[in-house]
Short mmCIF file of C-alpha atoms in Angstrom, two decimals:
data_model
loop_
_atom_site.label_atom_id
_atom_site.label_comp_id
_atom_site.label_asym_id
_atom_site.label_seq_id
_atom_site.Cartn_x
_atom_site.Cartn_y
_atom_site.Cartn_z
CA UNK C 1 37.62 3.55 -32.20
CA UNK C 2 36.45 1.71 -29.13
CA UNK C 3 38.96 -0.92 -29.21
CA UNK C 4 41.25 2.04 -29.92
CA UNK C 5 40.55 3.78 -26.87
CA UNK C 6 40.35 0.97 -24.54
CA UNK C 7 44.08 0.28 -25.22
CA UNK C 8 44.99 3.74 -24.60
CA UNK C 9 43.08 3.52 -21.08
CA UNK C 10 44.84 0.17 -20.50
CA UNK C 11 48.45 1.79 -21.22
CA UNK C 12 47.35 4.47 -18.77
CA UNK C 13 46.60 2.62 -16.02
CA UNK C 14 49.89 0.51 -16.39
CA UNK C 15 51.69 4.03 -16.28
CA UNK C 16 49.93 5.03 -13.32
CA UNK C 17 50.79 1.27 -12.01
CA UNK C 18 54.56 2.28 -12.67
CA UNK C 19 54.04 5.76 -11.07
CA UNK C 20 52.69 4.51 -8.07
CA UNK C 21 55.88 3.15 -6.17
CA UNK C 22 57.58 6.89 -6.38
CA UNK C 23 54.61 8.36 -5.50
CA UNK C 24 53.88 6.63 -2.08
CA UNK C 25 57.82 6.93 -1.73
CA UNK C 26 57.72 10.44 -1.84
CA UNK C 27 54.63 10.89 -0.20
CA UNK C 28 56.08 8.99 2.83
CA UNK C 29 59.94 9.73 2.89
CA UNK C 30 59.58 13.43 1.38
CA UNK C 31 56.38 15.08 1.94
CA UNK C 32 55.26 14.01 5.01
CA UNK C 33 58.48 14.96 6.69
CA UNK C 34 58.39 18.22 5.38
CA UNK C 35 54.90 18.94 6.64
CA UNK C 36 55.72 17.68 10.32
CA UNK C 37 58.87 19.66 10.31
CA UNK C 38 56.32 23.14 10.01
CA UNK C 39 54.07 21.45 12.40
CA UNK C 40 57.19 20.80 14.41
CA UNK C 41 58.22 24.33 14.42
CA UNK C 42 55.24 25.81 15.61
CA UNK C 43 55.16 23.37 19.02
CA UNK C 44 57.30 22.63 22.37
CA UNK C 45 58.92 19.21 21.59
CA UNK C 46 61.70 18.30 23.09
CA UNK C 47 63.60 15.64 25.24
CA UNK C 48 61.81 12.19 25.47
CA UNK C 49 58.39 13.76 24.99
CA UNK C 50 56.11 11.96 22.68
CA UNK C 51 53.97 14.41 21.94
CA UNK C 52 54.30 18.42 21.57
CA UNK C 53 51.37 21.47 22.18
CA UNK C 54 50.97 24.18 19.72
CA UNK C 55 52.73 27.42 21.04
CA UNK C 56 52.22 29.40 18.04
CA UNK C 57 55.00 31.99 16.87
CA UNK C 58 57.45 31.55 19.86
CA UNK C 59 60.60 29.49 18.27
CA UNK C 60 60.60 31.97 15.45
CA UNK C 61 60.53 34.65 17.43
CA UNK C 62 63.43 32.97 19.53
CA UNK C 63 65.20 32.67 16.69
CA UNK C 64 65.25 36.04 15.05
CA UNK C 65 66.71 37.21 18.46
CA UNK C 66 69.43 34.26 18.04
CA UNK C 67 73.01 35.55 17.93
CA UNK C 68 74.25 32.08 17.61
CA UNK C 69 71.89 31.59 14.52
CA UNK C 70 72.45 34.80 12.90
CA UNK C 71 76.37 33.25 13.54
CA UNK C 72 75.89 30.24 12.09
CA UNK C 73 74.30 31.65 8.59
CA UNK C 74 77.05 34.31 8.38
CA UNK C 75 79.53 31.20 8.61
CA UNK C 76 77.60 29.79 6.23
CA UNK C 77 77.28 32.33 3.53
CA UNK C 78 81.57 32.91 4.25
CA UNK C 79 82.69 29.35 3.70
CA UNK C 80 79.78 29.20 0.89
CA UNK C 81 81.56 32.71 -0.43
CA UNK C 82 84.93 31.46 -0.66
CA UNK C 83 84.20 28.22 -2.20
CA UNK C 84 81.65 29.47 -5.25
CA UNK C 85 83.55 32.50 -6.31
CA UNK C 86 87.00 30.17 -7.40
CA UNK C 87 84.62 27.12 -8.18
CA UNK C 88 82.83 28.94 -11.09
CA UNK C 89 85.81 31.11 -12.42
CA UNK C 90 88.18 28.40 -12.70
CA UNK C 91 85.13 25.72 -14.16
CA UNK C 92 84.71 28.36 -16.46
CA UNK C 93 88.36 28.80 -17.56
CA UNK C 94 88.55 25.28 -17.88
CA UNK C 95 85.37 24.59 -19.48
CA UNK C 96 86.16 27.14 -22.16
CA UNK C 97 89.90 25.61 -22.73
CA UNK C 98 88.51 22.16 -23.14
CA UNK C 99 85.79 23.09 -25.85
CA UNK C 100 87.93 25.55 -27.64
CA UNK C 101 87.64 24.14 -31.41
CA UNK C 102 91.17 25.91 -32.37
CA UNK C 103 92.96 24.71 -29.74
CA UNK C 104 91.65 20.74 -30.53
CA UNK C 105 93.18 19.35 -26.83
CA UNK C 106 92.76 15.63 -26.89
CA UNK C 107 91.72 13.78 -23.89
CA UNK C 108 88.63 15.95 -22.93
CA UNK C 109 86.76 12.80 -21.55
CA UNK C 110 89.46 11.80 -19.06
CA UNK C 111 89.96 15.44 -17.67
CA UNK C 112 86.01 15.46 -17.59
CA UNK C 113 86.23 12.02 -15.62
CA UNK C 114 89.24 13.52 -13.19
CA UNK C 115 87.66 16.64 -12.36
CA UNK C 116 84.30 14.85 -11.57
CA UNK C 117 85.81 11.91 -10.06
CA UNK C 118 86.29 14.01 -6.22
CA UNK C 119 82.20 13.99 -6.45
CA UNK C 120 81.54 10.37 -6.15
CA UNK C 121 83.43 10.32 -2.95
CA UNK C 122 81.45 10.18 0.45
CA UNK C 123 82.24 13.15 2.78
CA UNK C 124 82.92 10.94 5.48
CA UNK C 125 86.03 9.31 3.70
CA UNK C 126 87.03 12.72 2.42
CA UNK C 127 86.96 14.49 5.86
CA UNK C 128 88.80 11.54 7.10
CA UNK C 129 91.35 12.05 4.33
CA UNK C 130 92.06 15.79 4.67
CA UNK C 131 91.82 15.07 8.75
CA UNK C 132 94.59 13.33 8.42
CA UNK C 133 96.73 15.53 5.94
CA UNK C 134 96.31 18.55 7.92
CA UNK C 135 96.88 16.89 11.11
CA UNK C 136 98.79 17.98 14.22
CA UNK C 137 101.83 17.64 14.85
CA UNK C 138 102.65 14.83 12.20
CA UNK C 139 100.37 15.49 9.48
CA UNK C 140 101.72 15.27 6.01
CA UNK C 141 101.07 18.96 5.47
CA UNK C 142 103.20 19.57 8.87
CA UNK C 143 105.76 17.34 7.99
CA UNK C 144 106.24 19.67 4.50
CA UNK C 145 106.01 22.35 5.76
CA UNK C 146 108.48 21.47 8.76
CA UNK C 147 110.92 19.50 6.41
CA UNK C 148 111.15 21.57 2.92
CA UNK C 149 109.79 24.71 3.77
CA UNK C 150 111.66 25.28 6.85
CA UNK C 151 108.62 25.68 9.04
CA UNK C 152 110.23 25.97 12.70
CA UNK C 153 107.35 23.84 14.48
CA UNK C 154 104.38 22.48 13.66
CA UNK C 155 100.94 24.43 12.81
CA UNK C 156 97.51 23.36 14.21
CA UNK C 157 95.16 24.26 11.22
CA UNK C 158 92.03 23.14 13.03
CA UNK C 159 92.68 25.83 15.77
CA UNK C 160 92.83 28.68 13.14
CA UNK C 161 89.81 30.37 11.85
CA UNK C 162 91.32 31.44 8.56
CA UNK C 163 92.75 27.86 8.02
CA UNK C 164 89.91 26.44 9.16
CA UNK C 165 87.75 28.01 6.77
CA UNK C 166 89.92 28.05 4.03
CA UNK C 167 90.39 23.99 4.45
CA UNK C 168 85.98 23.72 4.24
CA UNK C 169 85.69 25.98 1.60
CA UNK C 170 88.57 24.10 -0.43
CA UNK C 171 87.02 20.43 0.17
CA UNK C 172 83.30 22.20 -1.14
CA UNK C 173 85.59 23.74 -4.11
CA UNK C 174 87.35 20.84 -4.48
CA UNK C 175 84.36 18.16 -4.76
CA UNK C 176 81.50 20.23 -6.83
CA UNK C 177 83.88 22.08 -9.24
CA UNK C 178 83.97 18.81 -11.62
CA UNK C 179 79.89 19.18 -11.80
CA UNK C 180 80.19 22.68 -12.45
CA UNK C 181 83.04 22.19 -14.97
CA UNK C 182 80.51 19.72 -16.69
CA UNK C 183 77.42 21.81 -16.75
CA UNK C 184 79.13 25.15 -18.27
CA UNK C 185 80.75 22.68 -21.10
CA UNK C 186 77.18 21.45 -21.87
CA UNK C 187 76.39 25.30 -21.87
CA UNK C 188 79.42 25.82 -24.42
CA UNK C 189 79.29 23.26 -26.85
CA UNK C 190 75.04 24.03 -27.07
CA UNK C 191 76.30 27.32 -28.60
CA UNK C 192 75.79 27.41 -32.18
CA UNK C 193 79.19 27.58 -33.97
CA UNK C 194 78.05 30.05 -36.77
CA UNK C 195 78.22 32.74 -34.11
CA UNK C 196 81.53 32.02 -33.66
CA UNK C 197 82.46 31.54 -37.52
CA UNK C 198 80.88 35.10 -38.26
CA UNK C 199 82.33 36.86 -35.08
CA UNK C 200 85.84 35.35 -36.77
CA UNK C 201 85.14 36.63 -40.48
CA UNK C 202 84.36 40.11 -38.55
CA UNK C 203 88.36 39.95 -37.44
CA UNK C 204 87.16 39.39 -33.60
CA UNK C 205 89.85 37.31 -31.64
CA UNK C 206 89.68 34.43 -29.16
CA UNK C 207 89.30 36.72 -26.26
CA UNK C 208 86.65 39.26 -27.64
CA UNK C 209 84.67 35.57 -28.68
CA UNK C 210 84.37 34.74 -25.76
CA UNK C 211 84.00 37.81 -23.72
CA UNK C 212 81.16 39.11 -26.10
CA UNK C 213 79.83 35.68 -27.39
CA UNK C 214 80.20 32.76 -24.80
CA UNK C 215 79.80 34.34 -21.62
CA UNK C 216 76.76 36.54 -22.39
CA UNK C 217 74.99 33.10 -23.50
CA UNK C 218 76.50 31.27 -20.53
CA UNK C 219 74.27 33.77 -18.27
CA UNK C 220 71.32 30.74 -18.04
CA UNK C 221 73.46 28.22 -16.87
CA UNK C 222 75.57 30.64 -14.61
CA UNK C 223 72.57 31.60 -13.00
CA UNK C 224 71.46 27.98 -12.29
CA UNK C 225 74.64 27.25 -10.57
CA UNK C 226 74.44 30.26 -8.43
CA UNK C 227 70.93 29.32 -7.26
CA UNK C 228 71.98 25.49 -6.80
CA UNK C 229 75.31 26.36 -5.25
CA UNK C 230 73.81 28.78 -2.63
CA UNK C 231 70.65 26.44 -1.92
CA UNK C 232 73.26 23.66 -1.83
CA UNK C 233 75.31 25.90 0.46
CA UNK C 234 72.71 27.00 3.18
CA UNK C 235 72.25 23.17 3.34
CA UNK C 236 76.16 22.65 4.09
CA UNK C 237 76.28 19.94 6.81
CA UNK C 238 78.95 16.94 6.59
CA UNK C 239 82.04 18.26 5.54
CA UNK C 240 82.15 21.01 8.88
CA UNK C 241 80.54 18.30 11.29
CA UNK C 242 82.78 15.62 10.37
CA UNK C 243 85.97 17.41 10.38
CA UNK C 244 85.81 20.37 13.24
CA UNK C 245 84.63 17.65 15.82
CA UNK C 246 80.65 18.41 15.35
CA UNK C 247 80.15 21.88 16.75
CA UNK C 248 81.36 24.13 14.08
CA UNK C 249 85.24 24.82 15.99
CA UNK C 250 87.00 26.36 16.66
CA UNK C 251 85.53 29.30 18.25
CA UNK C 252 82.37 28.05 16.56
CA UNK C 253 83.46 30.09 13.56
CA UNK C 254 82.86 26.41 11.13
CA UNK C 255 79.42 25.95 12.67
CA UNK C 256 77.06 26.03 9.55
CA UNK C 257 73.23 26.47 9.94
CA UNK C 258 72.44 23.03 9.31
CA UNK C 259 75.18 22.02 12.16
CA UNK C 260 73.66 24.49 14.72
CA UNK C 261 70.54 22.55 13.88
CA UNK C 262 71.53 18.98 14.36
CA UNK C 263 73.57 20.62 17.39
CA UNK C 264 69.76 21.53 18.69
CA UNK C 265 68.16 19.10 17.79
CA UNK C 266 70.39 15.81 18.73
CA UNK C 267 72.90 16.94 21.15
CA UNK C 268 72.50 18.32 24.65
CA UNK C 269 68.82 19.90 24.79
CA UNK C 270 67.45 17.51 22.33
CA UNK C 271 64.74 20.86 21.23
CA UNK C 272 63.15 19.49 17.76
CA UNK C 273 60.66 21.72 17.76
CA UNK C 274 63.38 24.73 17.34
CA UNK C 275 65.38 23.12 15.52
CA UNK C 276 62.35 22.71 12.74
CA UNK C 277 62.37 26.66 13.51
CA UNK C 278 65.71 26.88 12.04
CA UNK C 279 65.06 24.78 9.17
CA UNK C 280 61.81 27.11 8.45
CA UNK C 281 64.25 29.71 8.83
CA UNK C 282 66.69 28.54 5.96
CA UNK C 283 63.93 27.82 4.02
CA UNK C 284 62.64 31.19 3.91
CA UNK C 285 66.29 32.85 3.94
CA UNK C 286 67.07 30.67 0.67
CA UNK C 287 63.72 31.46 -0.72
CA UNK C 288 64.00 35.35 -0.25
CA UNK C 289 67.73 35.26 -1.59
CA UNK C 290 66.41 33.12 -4.84
CA UNK C 291 63.97 35.66 -5.26
CA UNK C 292 66.33 38.93 -5.18
CA UNK C 293 69.21 36.90 -7.11
CA UNK C 294 66.53 36.52 -9.90
CA UNK C 295 66.07 39.81 -9.53
CA UNK C 296 69.15 40.65 -9.94
CA UNK C 297 70.05 38.96 -12.75
CA UNK C 298 66.93 38.75 -15.01
CA UNK C 299 67.20 40.63 -18.24
CA UNK C 300 64.91 43.41 -18.44
CA UNK C 301 63.24 44.15 -22.09
CA UNK C 302 62.85 48.30 -22.17
CA UNK C 303 59.28 49.39 -22.09
CA UNK C 304 58.00 49.77 -25.86
CA UNK C 305 57.25 53.73 -26.13
CA UNK C 306 54.05 55.18 -28.39
CA UNK C 307 55.44 57.52 -31.05
#
């Protein structure tokens, strides 16, 4: 027993040793910046100051009254909503088609790879690509509209609020639809085939099997996608920042909360403490919405009644 326990102790020591690099990196580059952000939110650090003083809740009082912050929150949810609704719907449609045993489609692995490929591209390269495609006045899209569709003059997409929002939302959809598709396909393939066989024997058609079996059993996956997409949407930064000139033009209608936080921290006033308060506000909004969504979609078990 002593030899076994000593061997187990040596194995445990090696386990701790191998975990140590991750713990150190997490503490330095994740936990400490998070804690420091919360400290900054209660301070007055700005400009070239090296130290800051605690000023209590002044930054958060200012944040609640800041119309630009709430405008950025509204912009964020508009861009996320335009992106997520078609993303989930189209990904669900293709996931059902690609996993349908009766259709027996060939090359599903190739389809998955093609759908997922945009997610591997860097945001900088994607922003440059779409900035060139919709460029004014000689971008490929404008050339196509004028020469093929007969439009009289070039259209400046990035001076139009609806067009800019649609372009940003489409890019977000294009980049993340593949990951949504793969997760939904994984959820569908985990459903027992016996359920579909029993339903078919009972006379159910493909649509009824999809609506009565597939979609209800995919609720946990779709709930996960909703929460993670919302968290990612609240952190939407790179595409709106790079595509619209770093301030969310036109008319600041593409300025998300993350872009607004960056503008406050590193452009103009360099108000680091207020930018930290913005990030804390984003975190609180995300937590509240995640809780509300969880309460809205979770299954409620009926209460038992005594006879």
